[in-house]
GROMACS .gro file of C-alpha atoms in nm:
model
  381
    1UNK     CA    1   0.000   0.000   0.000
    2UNK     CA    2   0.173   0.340  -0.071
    3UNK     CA    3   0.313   0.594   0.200
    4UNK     CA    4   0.091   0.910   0.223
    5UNK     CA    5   0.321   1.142   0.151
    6UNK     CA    6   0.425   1.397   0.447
    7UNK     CA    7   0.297   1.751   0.448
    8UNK     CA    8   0.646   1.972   0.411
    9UNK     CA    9   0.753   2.061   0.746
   10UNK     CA   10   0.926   2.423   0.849
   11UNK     CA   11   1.314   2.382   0.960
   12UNK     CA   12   1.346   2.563   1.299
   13UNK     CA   13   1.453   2.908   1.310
   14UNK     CA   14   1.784   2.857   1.451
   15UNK     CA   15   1.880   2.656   1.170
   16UNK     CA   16   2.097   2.810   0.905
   17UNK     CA   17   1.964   2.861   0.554
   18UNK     CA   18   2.219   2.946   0.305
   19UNK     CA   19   2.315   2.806  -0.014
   20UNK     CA   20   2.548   2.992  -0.102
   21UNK     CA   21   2.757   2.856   0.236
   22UNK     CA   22   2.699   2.485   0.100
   23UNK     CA   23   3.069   2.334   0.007
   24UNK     CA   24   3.012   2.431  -0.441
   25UNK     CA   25   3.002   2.094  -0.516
   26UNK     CA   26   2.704   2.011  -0.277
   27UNK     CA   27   2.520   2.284  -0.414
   28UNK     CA   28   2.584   2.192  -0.747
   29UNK     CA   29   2.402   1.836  -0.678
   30UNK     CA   30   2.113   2.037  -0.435
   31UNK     CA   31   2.061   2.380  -0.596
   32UNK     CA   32   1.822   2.217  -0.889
   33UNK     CA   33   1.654   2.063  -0.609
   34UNK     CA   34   1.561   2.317  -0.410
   35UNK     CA   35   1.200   2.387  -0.309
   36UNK     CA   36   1.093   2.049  -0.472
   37UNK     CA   37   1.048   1.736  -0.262
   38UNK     CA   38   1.311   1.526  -0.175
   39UNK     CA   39   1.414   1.157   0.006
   40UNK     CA   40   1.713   1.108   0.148
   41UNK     CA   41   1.760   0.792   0.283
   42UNK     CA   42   1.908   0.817   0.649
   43UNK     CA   43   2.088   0.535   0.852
   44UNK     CA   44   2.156   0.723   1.136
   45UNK     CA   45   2.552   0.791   1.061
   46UNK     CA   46   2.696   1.136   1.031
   47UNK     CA   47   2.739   1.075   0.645
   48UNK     CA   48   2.366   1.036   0.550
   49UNK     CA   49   2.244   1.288   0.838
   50UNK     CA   50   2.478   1.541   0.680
   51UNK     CA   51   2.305   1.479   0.345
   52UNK     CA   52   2.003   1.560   0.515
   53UNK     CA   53   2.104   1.919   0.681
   54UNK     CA   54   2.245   1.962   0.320
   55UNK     CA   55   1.901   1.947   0.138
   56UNK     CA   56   1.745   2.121   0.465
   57UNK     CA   57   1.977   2.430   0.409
   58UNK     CA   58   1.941   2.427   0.050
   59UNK     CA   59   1.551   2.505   0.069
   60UNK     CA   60   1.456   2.114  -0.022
   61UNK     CA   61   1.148   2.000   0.095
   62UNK     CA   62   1.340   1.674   0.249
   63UNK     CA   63   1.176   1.376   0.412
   64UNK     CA   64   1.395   1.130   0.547
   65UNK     CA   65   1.344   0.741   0.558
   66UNK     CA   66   1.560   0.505   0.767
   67UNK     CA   67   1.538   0.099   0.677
   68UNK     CA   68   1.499  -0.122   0.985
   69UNK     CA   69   1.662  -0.417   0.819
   70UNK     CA   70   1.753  -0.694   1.065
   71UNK     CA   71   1.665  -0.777   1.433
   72UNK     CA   72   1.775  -0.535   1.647
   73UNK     CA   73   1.855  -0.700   1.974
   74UNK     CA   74   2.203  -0.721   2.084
   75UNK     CA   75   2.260  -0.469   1.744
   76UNK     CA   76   2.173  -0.187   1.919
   77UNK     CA   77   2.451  -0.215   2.220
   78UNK     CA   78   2.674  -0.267   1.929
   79UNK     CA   79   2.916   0.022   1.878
   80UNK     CA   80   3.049   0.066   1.504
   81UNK     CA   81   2.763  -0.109   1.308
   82UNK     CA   82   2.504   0.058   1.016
   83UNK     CA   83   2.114   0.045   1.051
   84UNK     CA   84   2.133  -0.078   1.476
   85UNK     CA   85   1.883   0.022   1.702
   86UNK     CA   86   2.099   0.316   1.822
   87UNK     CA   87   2.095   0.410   1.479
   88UNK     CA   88   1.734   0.485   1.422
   89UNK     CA   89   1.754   0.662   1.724
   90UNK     CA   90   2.014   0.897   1.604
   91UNK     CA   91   1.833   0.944   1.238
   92UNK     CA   92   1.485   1.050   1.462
   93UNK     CA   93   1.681   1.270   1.633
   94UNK     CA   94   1.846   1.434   1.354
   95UNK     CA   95   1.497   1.462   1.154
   96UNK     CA   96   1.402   1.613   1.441
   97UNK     CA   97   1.645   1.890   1.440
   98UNK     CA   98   1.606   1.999   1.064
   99UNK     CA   99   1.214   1.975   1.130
  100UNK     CA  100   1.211   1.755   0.834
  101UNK     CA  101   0.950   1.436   0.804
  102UNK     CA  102   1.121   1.094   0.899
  103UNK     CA  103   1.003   0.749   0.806
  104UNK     CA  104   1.137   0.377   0.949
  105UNK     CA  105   1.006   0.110   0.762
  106UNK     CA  106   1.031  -0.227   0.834
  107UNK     CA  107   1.240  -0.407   0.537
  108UNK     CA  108   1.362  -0.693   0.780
  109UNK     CA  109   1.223  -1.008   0.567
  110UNK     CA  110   1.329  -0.847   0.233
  111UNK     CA  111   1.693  -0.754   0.356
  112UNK     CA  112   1.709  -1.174   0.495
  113UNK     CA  113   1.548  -1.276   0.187
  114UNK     CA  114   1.771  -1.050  -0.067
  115UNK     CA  115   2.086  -0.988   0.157
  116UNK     CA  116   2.154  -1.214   0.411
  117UNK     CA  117   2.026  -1.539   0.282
  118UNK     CA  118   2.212  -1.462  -0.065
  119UNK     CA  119   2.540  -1.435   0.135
  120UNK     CA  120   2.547  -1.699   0.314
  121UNK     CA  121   2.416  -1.957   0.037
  122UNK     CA  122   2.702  -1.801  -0.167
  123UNK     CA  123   2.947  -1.916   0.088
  124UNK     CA  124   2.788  -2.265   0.108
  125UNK     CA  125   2.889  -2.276  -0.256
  126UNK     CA  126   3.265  -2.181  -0.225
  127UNK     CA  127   3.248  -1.824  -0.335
  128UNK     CA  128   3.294  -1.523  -0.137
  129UNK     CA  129   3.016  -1.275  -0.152
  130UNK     CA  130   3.018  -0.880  -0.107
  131UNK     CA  131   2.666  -0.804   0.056
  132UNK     CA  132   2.709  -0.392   0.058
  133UNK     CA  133   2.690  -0.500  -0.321
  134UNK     CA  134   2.330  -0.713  -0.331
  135UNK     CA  135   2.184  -0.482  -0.079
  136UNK     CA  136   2.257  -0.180  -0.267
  137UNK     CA  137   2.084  -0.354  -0.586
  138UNK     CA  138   1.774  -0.515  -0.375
  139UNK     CA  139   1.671  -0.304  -0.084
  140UNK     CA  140   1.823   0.010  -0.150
  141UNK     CA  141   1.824   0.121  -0.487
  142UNK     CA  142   1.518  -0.098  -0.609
  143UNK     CA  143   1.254  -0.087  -0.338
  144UNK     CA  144   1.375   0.236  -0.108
  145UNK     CA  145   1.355   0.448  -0.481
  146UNK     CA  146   1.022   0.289  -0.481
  147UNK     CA  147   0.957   0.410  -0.139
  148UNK     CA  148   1.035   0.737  -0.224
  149UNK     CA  149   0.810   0.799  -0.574
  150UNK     CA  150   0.560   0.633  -0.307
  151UNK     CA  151   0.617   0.972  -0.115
  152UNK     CA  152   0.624   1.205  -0.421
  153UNK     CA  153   0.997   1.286  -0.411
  154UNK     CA  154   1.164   1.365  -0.706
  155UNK     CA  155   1.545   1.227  -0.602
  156UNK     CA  156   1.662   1.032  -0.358
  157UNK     CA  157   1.937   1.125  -0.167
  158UNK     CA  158   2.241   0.900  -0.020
  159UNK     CA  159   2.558   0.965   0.164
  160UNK     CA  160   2.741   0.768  -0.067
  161UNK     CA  161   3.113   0.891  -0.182
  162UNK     CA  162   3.047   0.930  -0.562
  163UNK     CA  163   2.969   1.156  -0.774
  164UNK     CA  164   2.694   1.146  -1.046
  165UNK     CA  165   2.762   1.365  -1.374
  166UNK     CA  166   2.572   1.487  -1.644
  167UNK     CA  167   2.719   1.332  -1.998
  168UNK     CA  168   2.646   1.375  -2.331
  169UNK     CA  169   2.432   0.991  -2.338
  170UNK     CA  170   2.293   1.085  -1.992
  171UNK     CA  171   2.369   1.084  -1.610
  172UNK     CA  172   2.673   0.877  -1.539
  173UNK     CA  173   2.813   0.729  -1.196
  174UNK     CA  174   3.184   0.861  -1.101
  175UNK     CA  175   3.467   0.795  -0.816
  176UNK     CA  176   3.454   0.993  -0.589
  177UNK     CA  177   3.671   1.278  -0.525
  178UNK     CA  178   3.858   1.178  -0.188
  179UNK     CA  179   3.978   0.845  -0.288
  180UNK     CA  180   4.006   0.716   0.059
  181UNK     CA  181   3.626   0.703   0.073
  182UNK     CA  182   3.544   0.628  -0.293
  183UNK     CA  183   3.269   0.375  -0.253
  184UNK     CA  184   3.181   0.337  -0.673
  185UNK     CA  185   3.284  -0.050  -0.610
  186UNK     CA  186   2.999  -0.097  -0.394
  187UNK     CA  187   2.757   0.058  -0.640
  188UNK     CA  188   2.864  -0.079  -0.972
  189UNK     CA  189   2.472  -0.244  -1.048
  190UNK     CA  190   2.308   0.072  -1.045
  191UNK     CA  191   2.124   0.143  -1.350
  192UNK     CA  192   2.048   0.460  -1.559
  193UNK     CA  193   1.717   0.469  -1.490
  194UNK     CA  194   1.861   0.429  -1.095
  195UNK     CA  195   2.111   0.716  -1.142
  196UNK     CA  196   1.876   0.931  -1.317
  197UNK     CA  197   1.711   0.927  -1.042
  198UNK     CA  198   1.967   0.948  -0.727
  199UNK     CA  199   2.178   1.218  -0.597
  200UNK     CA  200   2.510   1.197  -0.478
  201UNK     CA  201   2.550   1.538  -0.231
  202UNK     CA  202   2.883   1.419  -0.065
  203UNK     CA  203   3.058   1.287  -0.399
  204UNK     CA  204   3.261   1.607  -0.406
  205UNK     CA  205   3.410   1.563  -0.033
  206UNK     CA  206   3.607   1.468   0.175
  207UNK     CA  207   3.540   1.307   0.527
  208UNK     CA  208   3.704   1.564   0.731
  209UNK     CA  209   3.503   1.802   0.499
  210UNK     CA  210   3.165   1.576   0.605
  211UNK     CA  211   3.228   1.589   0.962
  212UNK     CA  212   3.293   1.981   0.974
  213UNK     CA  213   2.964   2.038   0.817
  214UNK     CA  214   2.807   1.827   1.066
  215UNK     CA  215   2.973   2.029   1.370
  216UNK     CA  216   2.862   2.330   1.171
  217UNK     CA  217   2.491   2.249   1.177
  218UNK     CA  218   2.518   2.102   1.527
  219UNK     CA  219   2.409   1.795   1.445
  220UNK     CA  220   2.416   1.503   1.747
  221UNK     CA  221   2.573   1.272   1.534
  222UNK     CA  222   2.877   1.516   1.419
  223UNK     CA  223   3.196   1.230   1.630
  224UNK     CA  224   2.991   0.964   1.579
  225UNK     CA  225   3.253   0.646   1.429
  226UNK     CA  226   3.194   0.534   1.097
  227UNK     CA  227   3.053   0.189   1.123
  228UNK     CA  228   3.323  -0.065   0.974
  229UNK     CA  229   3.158  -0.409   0.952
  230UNK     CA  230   2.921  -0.533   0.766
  231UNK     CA  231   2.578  -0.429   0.940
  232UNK     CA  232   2.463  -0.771   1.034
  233UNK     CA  233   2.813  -0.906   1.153
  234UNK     CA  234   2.881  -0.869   1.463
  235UNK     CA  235   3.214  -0.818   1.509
  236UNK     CA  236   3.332  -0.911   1.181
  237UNK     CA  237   3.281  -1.215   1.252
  238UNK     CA  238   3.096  -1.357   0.928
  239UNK     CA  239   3.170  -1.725   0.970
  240UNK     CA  240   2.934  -1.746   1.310
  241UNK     CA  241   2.684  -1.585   1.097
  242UNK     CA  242   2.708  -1.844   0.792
  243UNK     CA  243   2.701  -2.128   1.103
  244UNK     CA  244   2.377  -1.986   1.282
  245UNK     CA  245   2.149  -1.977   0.936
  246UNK     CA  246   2.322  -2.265   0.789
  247UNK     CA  247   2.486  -2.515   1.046
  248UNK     CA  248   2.539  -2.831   0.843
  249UNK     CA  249   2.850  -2.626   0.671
  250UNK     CA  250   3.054  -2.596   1.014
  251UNK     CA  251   3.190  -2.972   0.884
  252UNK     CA  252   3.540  -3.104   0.839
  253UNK     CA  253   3.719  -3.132   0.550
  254UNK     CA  254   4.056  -3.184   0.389
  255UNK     CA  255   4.265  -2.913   0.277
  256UNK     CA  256   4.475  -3.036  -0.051
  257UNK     CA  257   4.743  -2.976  -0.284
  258UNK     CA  258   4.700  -2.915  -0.635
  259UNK     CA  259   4.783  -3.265  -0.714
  260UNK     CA  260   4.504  -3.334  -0.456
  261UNK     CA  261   4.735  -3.477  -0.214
  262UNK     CA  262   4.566  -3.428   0.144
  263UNK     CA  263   4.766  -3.145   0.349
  264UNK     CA  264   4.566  -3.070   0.655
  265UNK     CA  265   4.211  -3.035   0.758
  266UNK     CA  266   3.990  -2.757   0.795
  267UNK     CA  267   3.610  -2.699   0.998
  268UNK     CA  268   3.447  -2.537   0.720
  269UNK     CA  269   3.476  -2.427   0.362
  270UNK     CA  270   3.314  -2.094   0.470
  271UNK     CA  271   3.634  -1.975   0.656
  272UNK     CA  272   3.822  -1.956   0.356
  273UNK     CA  273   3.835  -1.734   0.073
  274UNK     CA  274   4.090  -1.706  -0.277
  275UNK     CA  275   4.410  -1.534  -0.150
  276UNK     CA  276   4.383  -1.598   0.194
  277UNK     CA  277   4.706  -1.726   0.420
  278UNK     CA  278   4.626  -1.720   0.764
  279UNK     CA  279   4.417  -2.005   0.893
  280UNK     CA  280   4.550  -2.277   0.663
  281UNK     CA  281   4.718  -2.393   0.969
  282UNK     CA  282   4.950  -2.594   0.738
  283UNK     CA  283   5.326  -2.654   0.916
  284UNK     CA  284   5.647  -2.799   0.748
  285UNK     CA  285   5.578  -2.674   0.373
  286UNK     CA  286   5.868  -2.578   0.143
  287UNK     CA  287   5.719  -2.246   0.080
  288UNK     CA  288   5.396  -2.037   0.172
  289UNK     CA  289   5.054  -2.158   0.102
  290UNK     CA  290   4.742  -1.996   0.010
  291UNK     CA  291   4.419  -2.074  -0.069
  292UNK     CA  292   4.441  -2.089  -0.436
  293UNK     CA  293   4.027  -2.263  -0.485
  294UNK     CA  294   3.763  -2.370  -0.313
  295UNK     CA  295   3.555  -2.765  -0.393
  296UNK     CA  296   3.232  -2.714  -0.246
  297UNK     CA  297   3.112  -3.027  -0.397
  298UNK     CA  298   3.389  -3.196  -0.192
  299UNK     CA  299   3.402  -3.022   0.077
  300UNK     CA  300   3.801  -2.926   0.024
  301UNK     CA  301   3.996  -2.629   0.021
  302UNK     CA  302   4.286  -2.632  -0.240
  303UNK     CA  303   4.597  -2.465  -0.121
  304UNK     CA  304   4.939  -2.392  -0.337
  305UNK     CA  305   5.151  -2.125  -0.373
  306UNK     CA  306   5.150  -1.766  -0.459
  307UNK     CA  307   5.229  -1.826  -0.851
  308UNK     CA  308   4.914  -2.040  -0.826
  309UNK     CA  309   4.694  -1.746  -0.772
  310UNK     CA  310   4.778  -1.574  -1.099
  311UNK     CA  311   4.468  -1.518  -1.265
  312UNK     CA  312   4.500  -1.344  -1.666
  313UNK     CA  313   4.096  -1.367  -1.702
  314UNK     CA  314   3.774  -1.428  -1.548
  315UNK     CA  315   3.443  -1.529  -1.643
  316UNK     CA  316   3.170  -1.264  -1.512
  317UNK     CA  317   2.776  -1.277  -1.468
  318UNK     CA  318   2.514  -1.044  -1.441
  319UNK     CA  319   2.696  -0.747  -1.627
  320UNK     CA  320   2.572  -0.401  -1.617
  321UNK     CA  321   2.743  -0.201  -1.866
  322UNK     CA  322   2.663   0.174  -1.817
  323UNK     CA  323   2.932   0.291  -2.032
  324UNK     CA  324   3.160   0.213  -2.325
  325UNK     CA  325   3.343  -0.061  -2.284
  326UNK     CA  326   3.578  -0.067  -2.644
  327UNK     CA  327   3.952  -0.104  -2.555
  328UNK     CA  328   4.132  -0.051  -2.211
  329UNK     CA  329   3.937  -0.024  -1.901
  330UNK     CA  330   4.101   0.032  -1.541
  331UNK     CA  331   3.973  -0.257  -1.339
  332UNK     CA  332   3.954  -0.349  -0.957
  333UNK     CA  333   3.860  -0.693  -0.833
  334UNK     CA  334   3.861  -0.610  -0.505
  335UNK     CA  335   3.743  -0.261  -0.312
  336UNK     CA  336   4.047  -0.211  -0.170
  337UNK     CA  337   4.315  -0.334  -0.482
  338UNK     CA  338   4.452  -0.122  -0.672
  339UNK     CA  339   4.332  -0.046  -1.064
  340UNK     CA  340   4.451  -0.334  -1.277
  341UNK     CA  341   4.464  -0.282  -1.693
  342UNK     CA  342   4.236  -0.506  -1.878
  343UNK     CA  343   3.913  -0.522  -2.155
  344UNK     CA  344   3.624  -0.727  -2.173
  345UNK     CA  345   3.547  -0.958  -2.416
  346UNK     CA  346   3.133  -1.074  -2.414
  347UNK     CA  347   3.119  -1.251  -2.046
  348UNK     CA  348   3.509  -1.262  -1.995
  349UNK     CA  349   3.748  -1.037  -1.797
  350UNK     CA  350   4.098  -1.028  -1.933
  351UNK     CA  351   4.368  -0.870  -1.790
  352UNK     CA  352   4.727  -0.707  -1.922
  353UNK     CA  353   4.889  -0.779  -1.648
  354UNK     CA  354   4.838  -1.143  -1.403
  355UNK     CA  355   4.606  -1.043  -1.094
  356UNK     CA  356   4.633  -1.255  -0.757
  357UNK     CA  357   4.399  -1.290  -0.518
  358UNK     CA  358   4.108  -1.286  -0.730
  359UNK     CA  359   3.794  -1.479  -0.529
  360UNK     CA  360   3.501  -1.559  -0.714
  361UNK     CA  361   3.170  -1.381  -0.578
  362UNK     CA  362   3.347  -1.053  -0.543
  363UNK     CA  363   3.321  -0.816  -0.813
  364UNK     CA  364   3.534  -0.706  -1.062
  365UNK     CA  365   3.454  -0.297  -1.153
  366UNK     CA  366   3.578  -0.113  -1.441
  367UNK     CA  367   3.627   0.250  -1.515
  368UNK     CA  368   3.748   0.469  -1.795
  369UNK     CA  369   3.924   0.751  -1.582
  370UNK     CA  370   3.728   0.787  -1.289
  371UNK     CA  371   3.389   0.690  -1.458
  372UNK     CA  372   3.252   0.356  -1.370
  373UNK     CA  373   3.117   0.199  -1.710
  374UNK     CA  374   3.063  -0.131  -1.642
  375UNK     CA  375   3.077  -0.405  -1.346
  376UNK     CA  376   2.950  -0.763  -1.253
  377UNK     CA  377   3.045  -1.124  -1.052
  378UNK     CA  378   3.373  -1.304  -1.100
  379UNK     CA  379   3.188  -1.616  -1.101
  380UNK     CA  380   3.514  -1.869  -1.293
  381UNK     CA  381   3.870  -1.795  -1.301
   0.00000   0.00000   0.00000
């Protein structure tokens, strides 16, 4: 059933209005915007909630929407994570102090269905998944856009670090500008019909940039720490999540050789991923081992050396090309590895140069320059 949308709510007098204070590259993304409705969708961190106090000083009529999306519980005495109970808290609170219109809705079966089931399933079958990834396709930027239309906005708003330019074929998706926040990995299925409808205020800025502003409008969340696990990991600790939902995996197994020669054994094939080293727990070898595959079928973990990693092309699925993609393309494989020179070739990933490390279920992202153009799932090495 659709939201009724909010009537537009005044901002209290004691908060500043001027646009022509906003950082320029903010009020490049907001100034078009103002006096029109607006969603931003808030999880309660100082990134999104900055967002917010951005369209509220740039004369948007803003309403803000925060996604419960898993069982609170002990989430909410958890320090560091996204979308707790603390969280929604904090969002209220800062809705409150714009005088802007706040929403939580309840997306806790579709964020298991879409998100969390998805990952751990993926680990049952040997690959290594990046949930920020599926959640951004699902819940955020397919049913919370829907949410918003619901409520008559004409953009929706995120606190993501990338920028979204205006090209000659249409709106296209960009780094963004403080490459120690860039988060254009996480965001490589959006779509143009997605992008032509988001806004990227923060794409421009830097963190220390993000947290002045939110000092400057006085905003409760302004030292709050930037969450750094995955929302509905405790602790980082993803392999007691895969065990709870799916039990049956936490099962021995041997760890092998190439040759398939038995080296060790191992508690479960969802503790390992492509690349790793620590954990093999494997003594008395000639050289260093990694985890160079992963046999679900068999239950094994293949381990060899470094050289054994090299990877000159992969085989990807579910490709969204949003950009040209004839010649060289800059490509990561993983958010943190550096740019790698390669092309594609229909479903196939090759690369100039070998790449190690490369773990299927993660993504491989490609830009030309800083403009993402196409992106999808290492699925075969």
């Amino acid at each position: 059933m659709p939201i009724a949308p909010p009537e537009p709510m005044n901002m209290p007098a004691a908060f500043p209005l001027d646009l022509d204070a906003l950082p320029a590259s903010a009020r490049d993304v907001l100034a078009p915007l103002a006096g029109r409705r607006v969603a931003v969708a808030m999880s309660g961190g100082v990134d999104s909630s900055v967002v917010a106090a951005l369209a509220a000083a740039a004369g948007c009529d803003a309403v803000g929407i925060t996604l419960q999306l898993y069982d609170q519980g002990a989430a909410a005495r958890r320090p560091g994570a996204c979308c707790a109970g603390a969280d929604i808290r904090d969002a209220r609170t800062v809705a409150e102090r714009l005088g802007i219109a706040h929403y939580v809705i309840d997306m806790e079966s579709r964020f298991r269905e879409a998100v969390i089931d998805n990952f751990v399933d993926s680990y049952a079958k040997g690959l290594t998944p990046v949930p920020c990834v599926e959640c951004n396709r699902t819940v955020k930027f397919t049913d919370l856009i829907a949410l918003a239309r619901d409520l008559g906005a004409e953009a929706l708003l995120t606190g993501h670090y990338v920028q979204r330019m205006d090209g000659p074929d249409g709106a296209e998706l960009h780094r963004g500008a403080d490459p120690a926040k860039d988060q254009s990995y996480f965001l490589w299925t959006t779509t143009q019909s997605q992008l032509d409808y988001l806004r990227f205020p923060l794409g421009g800025l830097a963190k220390t940039e993000t947290r002045a502003l939110a000092e400057a409008f006085g905003l409760v969340v302004a030292a709050k720490p930037d969450s750094q696990d995955i929302c509905f990991v405790p602790g980082g600790d993803y392999a007691a999540v895969v065990e709870k939902i799916r039990p049956e995996l936490a099962r021995p197994g041997e760890i092998v050789d190439i040759a398939g020669r038995v080296l060790g054994g191992h508690n479960g094939i969802h503790r390992f991923t492509v690349g790793q080293r620590r954990g093999l727990e494997l003594g008395g070898q000639a050289e260093p081992l990694y985890v160079i595959g992963i046999d679900a079928a068999q239950n094994r973990v293949i381990a060899g050396p470094r050289r054994a990693l090299a990877v000159r092309a992969v085989q990807l699925d579910g490709a969204n090309l949003i950009g040209p993609i004839d010649g060289r393309l800059m490509v990561k494989v993983r958010s943190m590895a550096p740019l790698a020179q390669g092309w594609i070739e229909g479903d196939m990933l090759r690369f100039a140069e070998p790449q190690f490390g490369v773990a299927p279920g993660q993504a491989a992202v490609a830009y030309i320059g800083d403009w993402l153009v196409a992106g999808g799932t290492m699925v075969a090495t």
